[in-house]
PDB file of C-alpha atoms in Angstrom:
ATOM      1  CA  MET G   1       2.103 -13.798 -14.822  1.00 47.00           C
ATOM      2  CA  THR G   2       4.908 -10.800 -14.857  1.00 52.00           C
ATOM      3  CA  VAL G   3       8.462 -11.379 -15.876  1.00 49.00           C
ATOM      4  CA  GLY G   4       9.257 -10.893 -12.097  1.00 50.00           C
ATOM      5  CA  ALA G   5       6.646 -13.364 -10.938  1.00 47.00           C
ATOM      6  CA  THR G   6       8.321 -15.845 -13.292  1.00 51.00           C
ATOM      7  CA  LYS G   7      11.748 -15.226 -11.716  1.00 51.00           C
ATOM      8  CA  LEU G   8      10.326 -15.681  -8.359  1.00 50.00           C
ATOM      9  CA  HIS G   9       8.739 -19.203  -9.155  1.00 48.00           C
ATOM     10  CA  LEU G  10      11.849 -20.043 -10.738  1.00 49.00           C
ATOM     11  CA  ALA G  11      14.002 -19.102  -7.564  1.00 47.00           C
ATOM     12  CA  ALA G  12      11.595 -20.868  -5.311  1.00 46.00           C
ATOM     13  CA  ALA G  13      11.722 -24.113  -7.505  1.00 43.00           C
ATOM     14  CA  MET G  14      15.726 -24.111  -7.162  1.00 45.00           C
ATOM     15  CA  GLY G  15      15.355 -23.267  -3.628  1.00 47.00           C
ATOM     16  CA  VAL G  16      16.808 -19.995  -3.441  1.00 47.00           C
ATOM     17  CA  PRO G  17      15.964 -18.084  -0.369  1.00 59.00           C
ATOM     18  CA  MET G  18      14.573 -14.642  -1.173  1.00 72.00           C
ATOM     19  CA  GLN G  19      16.339 -11.543  -0.218  1.00 91.00           C
ATOM     20  CA  LYS G  20      14.809  -9.731   2.834  1.00 95.00           C
ATOM     21  CA  LYS G  21      13.275  -6.714   1.877  1.00 98.00           C
ATOM     22  CA  THR G  22      11.919  -3.313   3.976  1.00 98.00           C
ATOM     23  CA  VAL G  23       8.490  -2.623   2.671  1.00 98.00           C
ATOM     24  CA  LEU G  24       6.567   0.444   3.332  1.00 98.00           C
ATOM     25  CA  ILE G  25       2.805   0.077   3.620  1.00 98.00           C
ATOM     26  CA  THR G  26       0.369   2.988   4.036  1.00 98.00           C
ATOM     27  CA  GLY G  27      -2.715   2.258   5.669  1.00 98.00           C
ATOM     28  CA  VAL G  28      -1.781  -0.515   7.810  1.00 98.00           C
ATOM     29  CA  SER G  29      -4.435  -0.117  10.853  1.00 96.00           C
ATOM     30  CA  ARG G  30      -7.016  -2.503   9.203  1.00 96.00           C
ATOM     31  CA  GLY G  31      -8.164  -4.518   5.892  1.00 96.00           C
ATOM     32  CA  LEU G  32      -5.555  -4.865   3.255  1.00 98.00           C
ATOM     33  CA  GLY G  33      -2.648  -2.948   4.706  1.00 98.00           C
ATOM     34  CA  ARG G  34      -2.726  -4.850   8.093  1.00 98.00           C
ATOM     35  CA  ALA G  35      -3.100  -8.166   6.621  1.00 98.00           C
ATOM     36  CA  LEU G  36      -0.255  -7.602   4.176  1.00 98.00           C
ATOM     37  CA  ALA G  37       2.150  -6.377   6.858  1.00 98.00           C
ATOM     38  CA  LEU G  38       1.607  -9.204   9.098  1.00 98.00           C
ATOM     39  CA  GLU G  39       2.067 -11.408   6.074  1.00 98.00           C
ATOM     40  CA  LEU G  40       5.184  -9.899   4.914  1.00 98.00           C
ATOM     41  CA  ALA G  41       6.495  -9.680   8.911  1.00 98.00           C
ATOM     42  CA  ARG G  42       5.774 -13.459   8.923  1.00 97.00           C
ATOM     43  CA  ARG G  43       8.099 -14.110   5.934  1.00 97.00           C
ATOM     44  CA  GLY G  44      11.029 -12.283   7.720  1.00 97.00           C
ATOM     45  CA  HIS G  45      10.715  -9.121   5.760  1.00 98.00           C
ATOM     46  CA  SER G  46      10.951  -5.555   7.583  1.00 97.00           C
ATOM     47  CA  VAL G  47       7.948  -3.475   7.571  1.00 98.00           C
ATOM     48  CA  ILE G  48       7.468   0.136   8.210  1.00 98.00           C
ATOM     49  CA  GLY G  49       3.829   1.152   8.360  1.00 98.00           C
ATOM     50  CA  CYS G  50       1.674   4.050   9.024  1.00 98.00           C
ATOM     51  CA  ALA G  51      -2.008   4.898   9.713  1.00 98.00           C
ATOM     52  CA  ARG G  52      -3.808   7.380  11.505  1.00 97.00           C
ATOM     53  CA  SER G  53      -5.247   5.593  14.524  1.00 96.00           C
ATOM     54  CA  PRO G  54      -2.805   5.463  17.524  1.00 97.00           C
ATOM     55  CA  ASP G  55      -4.806   2.274  19.253  1.00 97.00           C
ATOM     56  CA  LYS G  56      -4.833   0.256  15.819  1.00 97.00           C
ATOM     57  CA  ILE G  57      -1.134   0.953  15.455  1.00 97.00           C
ATOM     58  CA  ARG G  58      -0.475  -0.173  18.659  1.00 97.00           C
ATOM     59  CA  SER G  59      -2.462  -3.302  18.231  1.00 97.00           C
ATOM     60  CA  LEU G  60      -0.549  -3.979  15.160  1.00 97.00           C
ATOM     61  CA  GLN G  61       2.734  -3.243  16.684  1.00 96.00           C
ATOM     62  CA  SER G  62       1.804  -6.060  19.477  1.00 96.00           C
ATOM     63  CA  ASP G  63       0.912  -8.494  16.857  1.00 96.00           C
ATOM     64  CA  LEU G  64       4.252  -7.850  15.093  1.00 96.00           C
ATOM     65  CA  ALA G  65       6.111  -8.216  18.377  1.00 94.00           C
ATOM     66  CA  SER G  66       4.581 -11.504  18.945  1.00 93.00           C
ATOM     67  CA  LEU G  67       6.148 -12.815  15.457  1.00 91.00           C
ATOM     68  CA  ASN G  68       9.396 -11.855  16.845  1.00 75.00           C
ATOM     69  CA  PRO G  69       9.700 -12.413  20.660  1.00 64.00           C
ATOM     70  CA  ALA G  70      13.554 -11.905  20.817  1.00 59.00           C
ATOM     71  CA  ALA G  71      13.054  -8.325  19.452  1.00 53.00           C
ATOM     72  CA  ALA G  72      10.085  -7.592  21.684  1.00 50.00           C
ATOM     73  CA  SER G  73      12.064  -8.813  24.925  1.00 49.00           C
ATOM     74  CA  SER G  74      15.019  -6.694  24.128  1.00 49.00           C
ATOM     75  CA  SER G  75      15.866  -3.592  26.040  1.00 43.00           C
ATOM     76  CA  SER G  76      17.126  -1.973  22.748  1.00 46.00           C
ATOM     77  CA  SER G  77      14.657  -0.409  20.374  1.00 47.00           C
ATOM     78  CA  SER G  78      16.756  -0.894  17.393  1.00 53.00           C
ATOM     79  CA  ALA G  79      15.948  -4.652  17.994  1.00 64.00           C
ATOM     80  CA  SER G  80      12.820  -4.785  16.365  1.00 79.00           C
ATOM     81  CA  PRO G  81      12.964  -5.024  12.327  1.00 93.00           C
ATOM     82  CA  HIS G  82       9.641  -3.062  11.787  1.00 97.00           C
ATOM     83  CA  LEU G  83       8.886   0.782  12.250  1.00 98.00           C
ATOM     84  CA  ILE G  84       5.002   1.311  12.824  1.00 98.00           C
ATOM     85  CA  THR G  85       3.655   4.933  13.527  1.00 98.00           C
ATOM     86  CA  THR G  86       1.122   7.440  13.346  1.00 98.00           C
ATOM     87  CA  ALA G  87       0.692   9.323  10.066  1.00 98.00           C
ATOM     88  CA  ASP G  88      -1.467  10.729   7.996  1.00 98.00           C
ATOM     89  CA  VAL G  89      -1.045  10.438   3.889  1.00 98.00           C
ATOM     90  CA  ARG G  90      -3.559  13.544   3.280  1.00 98.00           C
ATOM     91  CA  SER G  91      -0.990  15.921   5.229  1.00 98.00           C
ATOM     92  CA  ASP G  92       2.085  16.534   3.277  1.00 98.00           C
ATOM     93  CA  SER G  93       3.644  17.809   6.656  1.00 98.00           C
ATOM     94  CA  SER G  94       2.985  14.626   8.292  1.00 98.00           C
ATOM     95  CA  ILE G  95       4.609  12.366   5.429  1.00 98.00           C
ATOM     96  CA  LYS G  96       7.655  14.671   5.275  1.00 98.00           C
ATOM     97  CA  GLU G  97       8.262  14.078   9.019  1.00 98.00           C
ATOM     98  CA  LEU G  98       7.574  10.288   8.396  1.00 98.00           C
ATOM     99  CA  ALA G  99      10.361  10.261   5.676  1.00 98.00           C
ATOM    100  CA  LYS G 100      12.499  11.886   8.245  1.00 98.00           C
ATOM    101  CA  HIS G 101      11.815   9.317  10.831  1.00 98.00           C
ATOM    102  CA  VAL G 102      12.621   6.503   8.249  1.00 98.00           C
ATOM    103  CA  VAL G 103      16.001   8.110   7.364  1.00 97.00           C
ATOM    104  CA  GLU G 104      16.816   8.472  10.901  1.00 97.00           C
ATOM    105  CA  SER G 105      15.962   4.862  11.650  1.00 96.00           C
ATOM    106  CA  LYS G 106      18.016   3.507   8.423  1.00 95.00           C
ATOM    107  CA  LEU G 107      15.094   1.637   7.103  1.00 94.00           C
ATOM    108  CA  ILE G 108      15.001   3.106   3.648  1.00 97.00           C
ATOM    109  CA  PRO G 109      12.617   1.066   2.079  1.00 98.00           C
ATOM    110  CA  ASP G 110      13.125  -1.384  -0.849  1.00 98.00           C
ATOM    111  CA  ILE G 111       9.424  -1.426  -2.087  1.00 98.00           C
ATOM    112  CA  ILE G 112       6.446   1.136  -0.984  1.00 98.00           C
ATOM    113  CA  VAL G 113       2.900   0.045  -1.186  1.00 98.00           C
ATOM    114  CA  ASN G 114       0.571   2.843  -1.301  1.00 98.00           C
ATOM    115  CA  ASN G 115      -2.342   1.167   0.285  1.00 98.00           C
ATOM    116  CA  ALA G 116      -4.218   3.835   2.421  1.00 98.00           C
ATOM    117  CA  GLY G 117      -7.559   4.517   0.679  1.00 97.00           C
ATOM    118  CA  THR G 118     -11.175   5.295   1.491  1.00 97.00           C
ATOM    119  CA  ILE G 119     -14.478   5.266  -0.480  1.00 97.00           C
ATOM    120  CA  ASN G 120     -17.536   7.622  -0.322  1.00 97.00           C
ATOM    121  CA  GLN G 121     -20.957   6.197   0.627  1.00 96.00           C
ATOM    122  CA  ASN G 122     -23.106   5.154  -1.960  1.00 97.00           C
ATOM    123  CA  ASN G 123     -24.472   8.426  -3.556  1.00 98.00           C
ATOM    124  CA  LYS G 124     -25.276  10.142  -6.872  1.00 98.00           C
ATOM    125  CA  ILE G 125     -22.758  12.526  -7.543  1.00 98.00           C
ATOM    126  CA  TRP G 126     -25.117  15.595  -6.626  1.00 98.00           C
ATOM    127  CA  ASP G 127     -25.604  13.962  -3.355  1.00 98.00           C
ATOM    128  CA  ILE G 128     -22.187  13.379  -2.151  1.00 98.00           C
ATOM    129  CA  PRO G 129     -21.095  16.160   0.482  1.00 98.00           C
ATOM    130  CA  ALA G 130     -18.284  18.193  -0.863  1.00 98.00           C
ATOM    131  CA  GLU G 131     -16.452  17.367   2.414  1.00 98.00           C
ATOM    132  CA  GLU G 132     -16.850  13.438   1.596  1.00 98.00           C
ATOM    133  CA  PHE G 133     -15.570  14.146  -2.027  1.00 98.00           C
ATOM    134  CA  ASP G 134     -12.619  15.876  -0.661  1.00 98.00           C
ATOM    135  CA  MET G 135     -11.523  13.190   1.890  1.00 98.00           C
ATOM    136  CA  VAL G 136     -11.644  10.495  -0.850  1.00 98.00           C
ATOM    137  CA  ILE G 137      -9.439  12.677  -2.881  1.00 98.00           C
ATOM    138  CA  ASP G 138      -7.201  13.726  -0.410  1.00 98.00           C
ATOM    139  CA  THR G 139      -6.754  10.377   0.810  1.00 98.00           C
ATOM    140  CA  ASN G 140      -6.697   8.006  -2.354  1.00 98.00           C
ATOM    141  CA  LEU G 141      -4.838  10.515  -4.734  1.00 98.00           C
ATOM    142  CA  LYS G 142      -3.054  13.234  -2.685  1.00 98.00           C
ATOM    143  CA  GLY G 143      -2.032  10.523  -0.235  1.00 98.00           C
ATOM    144  CA  THR G 144      -0.321   8.523  -2.992  1.00 98.00           C
ATOM    145  CA  ALA G 145       1.460  11.826  -4.219  1.00 98.00           C
ATOM    146  CA  ASN G 146       2.655  12.884  -0.865  1.00 98.00           C
ATOM    147  CA  ILE G 147       4.314   9.518  -0.319  1.00 98.00           C
ATOM    148  CA  LEU G 148       5.930   9.941  -3.684  1.00 98.00           C
ATOM    149  CA  ARG G 149       6.794  13.372  -3.210  1.00 98.00           C
ATOM    150  CA  HIS G 150       8.949  12.500  -0.249  1.00 98.00           C
ATOM    151  CA  PHE G 151       9.865   9.277  -0.638  1.00 98.00           C
ATOM    152  CA  LEU G 152      11.042   8.779  -4.189  1.00 98.00           C
ATOM    153  CA  PRO G 153      13.986  10.895  -3.838  1.00 98.00           C
ATOM    154  CA  LEU G 154      15.173   8.468  -0.991  1.00 98.00           C
ATOM    155  CA  LEU G 155      14.594   5.251  -3.402  1.00 98.00           C
ATOM    156  CA  ILE G 156      16.621   7.389  -5.947  1.00 98.00           C
ATOM    157  CA  GLU G 157      19.523   7.920  -3.990  1.00 97.00           C
ATOM    158  CA  LYS G 158      19.498   4.326  -2.929  1.00 96.00           C
ATOM    159  CA  LYS G 159      19.271   3.746  -6.803  1.00 97.00           C
ATOM    160  CA  HIS G 160      16.734   0.841  -6.769  1.00 97.00           C
ATOM    161  CA  GLY G 161      13.045   0.617  -5.315  1.00 98.00           C
ATOM    162  CA  ILE G 162       9.523  -0.695  -6.305  1.00 98.00           C
ATOM    163  CA  ILE G 163       6.547   1.584  -6.031  1.00 98.00           C
ATOM    164  CA  VAL G 164       3.064  -0.118  -5.915  1.00 98.00           C
ATOM    165  CA  ASN G 165       0.249   2.226  -5.921  1.00 98.00           C
ATOM    166  CA  MET G 166      -3.014   0.292  -5.239  1.00 98.00           C
ATOM    167  CA  SER G 167      -5.467   0.837  -7.606  1.00 98.00           C
ATOM    168  CA  SER G 168      -8.868  -1.037  -8.172  1.00 97.00           C
ATOM    169  CA  GLY G 169     -11.164  -2.580 -10.975  1.00 96.00           C
ATOM    170  CA  TRP G 170     -12.928   0.866 -10.255  1.00 96.00           C
ATOM    171  CA  GLY G 171      -9.617   2.496 -11.776  1.00 97.00           C
ATOM    172  CA  ARG G 172     -10.148   0.723 -15.134  1.00 97.00           C
ATOM    173  CA  SER G 173     -13.907   0.504 -15.281  1.00 97.00           C
ATOM    174  CA  ALA G 174     -16.583   2.372 -13.472  1.00 96.00           C
ATOM    175  CA  SER G 175     -19.740   2.076 -11.467  1.00 96.00           C
ATOM    176  CA  ALA G 176     -22.739   4.259 -10.393  1.00 97.00           C
ATOM    177  CA  GLU G 177     -22.544   5.767  -6.922  1.00 97.00           C
ATOM    178  CA  VAL G 178     -18.839   5.498  -6.168  1.00 97.00           C
ATOM    179  CA  SER G 179     -18.146   8.455  -8.627  1.00 98.00           C
ATOM    180  CA  ALA G 180     -15.786  10.085  -6.154  1.00 98.00           C
ATOM    181  CA  TYR G 181     -13.674   6.468  -5.448  1.00 97.00           C
ATOM    182  CA  CYS G 182     -13.685   5.878  -9.340  1.00 98.00           C
ATOM    183  CA  ALA G 183     -12.157   9.223 -10.249  1.00 98.00           C
ATOM    184  CA  THR G 184      -9.334   8.717  -7.644  1.00 98.00           C
ATOM    185  CA  LYS G 185      -8.346   5.169  -8.844  1.00 98.00           C
ATOM    186  CA  TRP G 186      -8.661   6.391 -12.284  1.00 98.00           C
ATOM    187  CA  ALA G 187      -6.307   9.046 -11.305  1.00 98.00           C
ATOM    188  CA  VAL G 188      -3.711   6.621  -9.624  1.00 98.00           C
ATOM    189  CA  GLU G 189      -3.530   4.591 -12.838  1.00 98.00           C
ATOM    190  CA  GLY G 190      -2.779   8.010 -14.751  1.00 98.00           C
ATOM    191  CA  LEU G 191      -0.489   8.984 -12.099  1.00 98.00           C
ATOM    192  CA  THR G 192       1.355   5.926 -12.104  1.00 98.00           C
ATOM    193  CA  ARG G 193       1.962   5.721 -15.801  1.00 98.00           C
ATOM    194  CA  SER G 194       3.134   9.490 -15.844  1.00 98.00           C
ATOM    195  CA  VAL G 195       5.610   8.835 -12.878  1.00 98.00           C
ATOM    196  CA  ALA G 196       6.978   5.404 -14.596  1.00 98.00           C
ATOM    197  CA  LYS G 197       8.366   7.616 -17.492  1.00 98.00           C
ATOM    198  CA  GLU G 198       9.807   9.785 -14.961  1.00 98.00           C
ATOM    199  CA  LEU G 199      11.967   7.414 -13.137  1.00 98.00           C
ATOM    200  CA  PRO G 200      15.682   6.590 -13.697  1.00 98.00           C
ATOM    201  CA  PRO G 201      16.815   3.099 -14.047  1.00 98.00           C
ATOM    202  CA  GLY G 202      16.647   0.879 -11.091  1.00 98.00           C
ATOM    203  CA  LEU G 203      13.234   2.134 -10.209  1.00 98.00           C
ATOM    204  CA  ALA G 204       9.567   1.037 -11.188  1.00 98.00           C
ATOM    205  CA  VAL G 205       5.974   1.988 -10.327  1.00 98.00           C
ATOM    206  CA  ILE G 206       3.162  -0.039 -10.872  1.00 98.00           C
ATOM    207  CA  ALA G 207      -0.635   0.042 -10.517  1.00 98.00           C
ATOM    208  CA  LEU G 208      -1.892  -2.884  -8.734  1.00 98.00           C
ATOM    209  CA  SER G 209      -5.741  -3.878  -8.502  1.00 98.00           C
ATOM    210  CA  PRO G 210      -6.032  -5.854  -5.455  1.00 97.00           C
ATOM    211  CA  GLY G 211      -9.103  -7.789  -6.767  1.00 95.00           C
ATOM    212  CA  VAL G 212     -12.577  -8.198  -4.937  1.00 93.00           C
ATOM    213  CA  VAL G 213     -11.933  -8.425  -1.120  1.00 93.00           C
ATOM    214  CA  ASN G 214     -14.174  -8.475   1.667  1.00 86.00           C
ATOM    215  CA  THR G 215     -12.977  -5.181   3.448  1.00 92.00           C
ATOM    216  CA  ASP G 216     -14.849  -2.480   5.183  1.00 87.00           C
ATOM    217  CA  MET G 217     -15.003  -0.670   2.025  1.00 87.00           C
ATOM    218  CA  LEU G 218     -16.413  -3.174   0.064  1.00 86.00           C
ATOM    219  CA  THR G 219     -19.291  -3.744   2.925  1.00 90.00           C
ATOM    220  CA  SER G 220     -19.824   0.099   2.131  1.00 90.00           C
ATOM    221  CA  CYS G 221     -20.481  -0.690  -1.320  1.00 88.00           C
ATOM    222  CA  PHE G 222     -21.965  -4.292  -1.403  1.00 90.00           C
ATOM    223  CA  GLY G 223     -23.277  -4.720   1.971  1.00 92.00           C
ATOM    224  CA  SER G 224     -23.832  -8.076   3.243  1.00 92.00           C
ATOM    225  CA  SER G 225     -22.768  -9.796  -0.067  1.00 90.00           C
ATOM    226  CA  ALA G 226     -19.277  -8.562   0.751  1.00 89.00           C
ATOM    227  CA  SER G 227     -19.043 -11.530   2.841  1.00 90.00           C
ATOM    228  CA  LEU G 228     -19.149 -13.759  -0.334  1.00 90.00           C
ATOM    229  CA  TYR G 229     -15.590 -12.715  -1.280  1.00 89.00           C
ATOM    230  CA  GLN G 230     -12.317 -13.559  -0.098  1.00 88.00           C
ATOM    231  CA  THR G 231     -10.933 -12.093   3.261  1.00 96.00           C
ATOM    232  CA  PRO G 232      -7.679  -9.761   3.682  1.00 96.00           C
ATOM    233  CA  GLU G 233      -6.031 -12.756   5.414  1.00 97.00           C
ATOM    234  CA  SER G 234      -6.515 -15.047   2.370  1.00 97.00           C
ATOM    235  CA  TRP G 235      -5.603 -12.363   0.145  1.00 98.00           C
ATOM    236  CA  ALA G 236      -2.405 -11.454   1.857  1.00 98.00           C
ATOM    237  CA  PRO G 237      -0.167 -14.388   0.945  1.00 98.00           C
ATOM    238  CA  ARG G 238      -0.889 -14.278  -2.968  1.00 97.00           C
ATOM    239  CA  ALA G 239      -0.526 -10.603  -2.876  1.00 98.00           C
ATOM    240  CA  ALA G 240       2.840 -10.515  -0.983  1.00 98.00           C
ATOM    241  CA  THR G 241       4.246 -13.230  -3.305  1.00 98.00           C
ATOM    242  CA  MET G 242       3.158 -10.974  -6.303  1.00 98.00           C
ATOM    243  CA  ILE G 243       4.360  -7.620  -4.861  1.00 98.00           C
ATOM    244  CA  LEU G 244       7.803  -9.178  -3.760  1.00 98.00           C
ATOM    245  CA  SER G 245       8.134 -10.542  -7.247  1.00 98.00           C
ATOM    246  CA  LEU G 246       7.887  -7.275  -8.931  1.00 98.00           C
ATOM    247  CA  THR G 247      10.822  -5.880 -10.735  1.00 98.00           C
ATOM    248  CA  THR G 248      11.857  -2.773 -12.955  1.00 98.00           C
ATOM    249  CA  GLU G 249      10.804  -4.945 -15.980  1.00 98.00           C
ATOM    250  CA  ASP G 250       7.111  -4.110 -14.473  1.00 98.00           C
ATOM    251  CA  ASN G 251       7.595  -0.425 -14.539  1.00 98.00           C
ATOM    252  CA  GLY G 252       4.212   1.252 -15.591  1.00 98.00           C
ATOM    253  CA  ALA G 253       2.218  -1.963 -15.782  1.00 98.00           C
ATOM    254  CA  SER G 254      -1.354  -2.192 -14.594  1.00 98.00           C
ATOM    255  CA  LEU G 255      -1.597  -5.540 -12.853  1.00 98.00           C
ATOM    256  CA  THR G 256      -4.288  -7.289 -10.688  1.00 98.00           C
ATOM    257  CA  VAL G 257      -3.562  -9.853  -7.648  1.00 97.00           C
TER     258      VAL G 257
END
């Protein structure tokens, strides 16, 4: 358990209410990102979420609105505590626009979760098409860098913030036929450790492995045996508690939910 987690449990034991946070999560259209967004909203935190699919964004907006009926029935768009919109982490210009939108909405995040990710179809390196390899690199690595590029200055100006870069067990070990994915998650680990040395006081960046969760990506690798593992919905409460507990004392750490 981290120092931050210890503080959280002590606060809970003493009945101290947790301060409400604004949390930016990329890749909220499905899987871990969607489950985490809904869990945080249930706890009363504000969520900034982005993904590429307009239909799935609208679905999440509807589910979040059902958790806050007063905002949903209000004629004022500012009544909603959440900002859920389309953006493509692979595109620097798209994330630049997202950052501008966030500033205009006055919802500067306290926590950023770089969750958007994809994986290559099981294949040996020489059989992974170049376009597929590029897609994994562009989403998992460049997507994380694009968020850092445009949002870290906002957190630095705010003088506090926690960045969680979603890693993987395969960012600390390796397996056959997922070389593109392994390469990106090892890179996320290295990127995190380097950026941790660049941050001013008040900020921290952490590499976080979610553990093994039954998502579409796991099904891609494991097939039907993916169903033997926990669902995103059962994972999200524990993950949310851990992420909310992180402090600057965790800067540079590689952790696992």
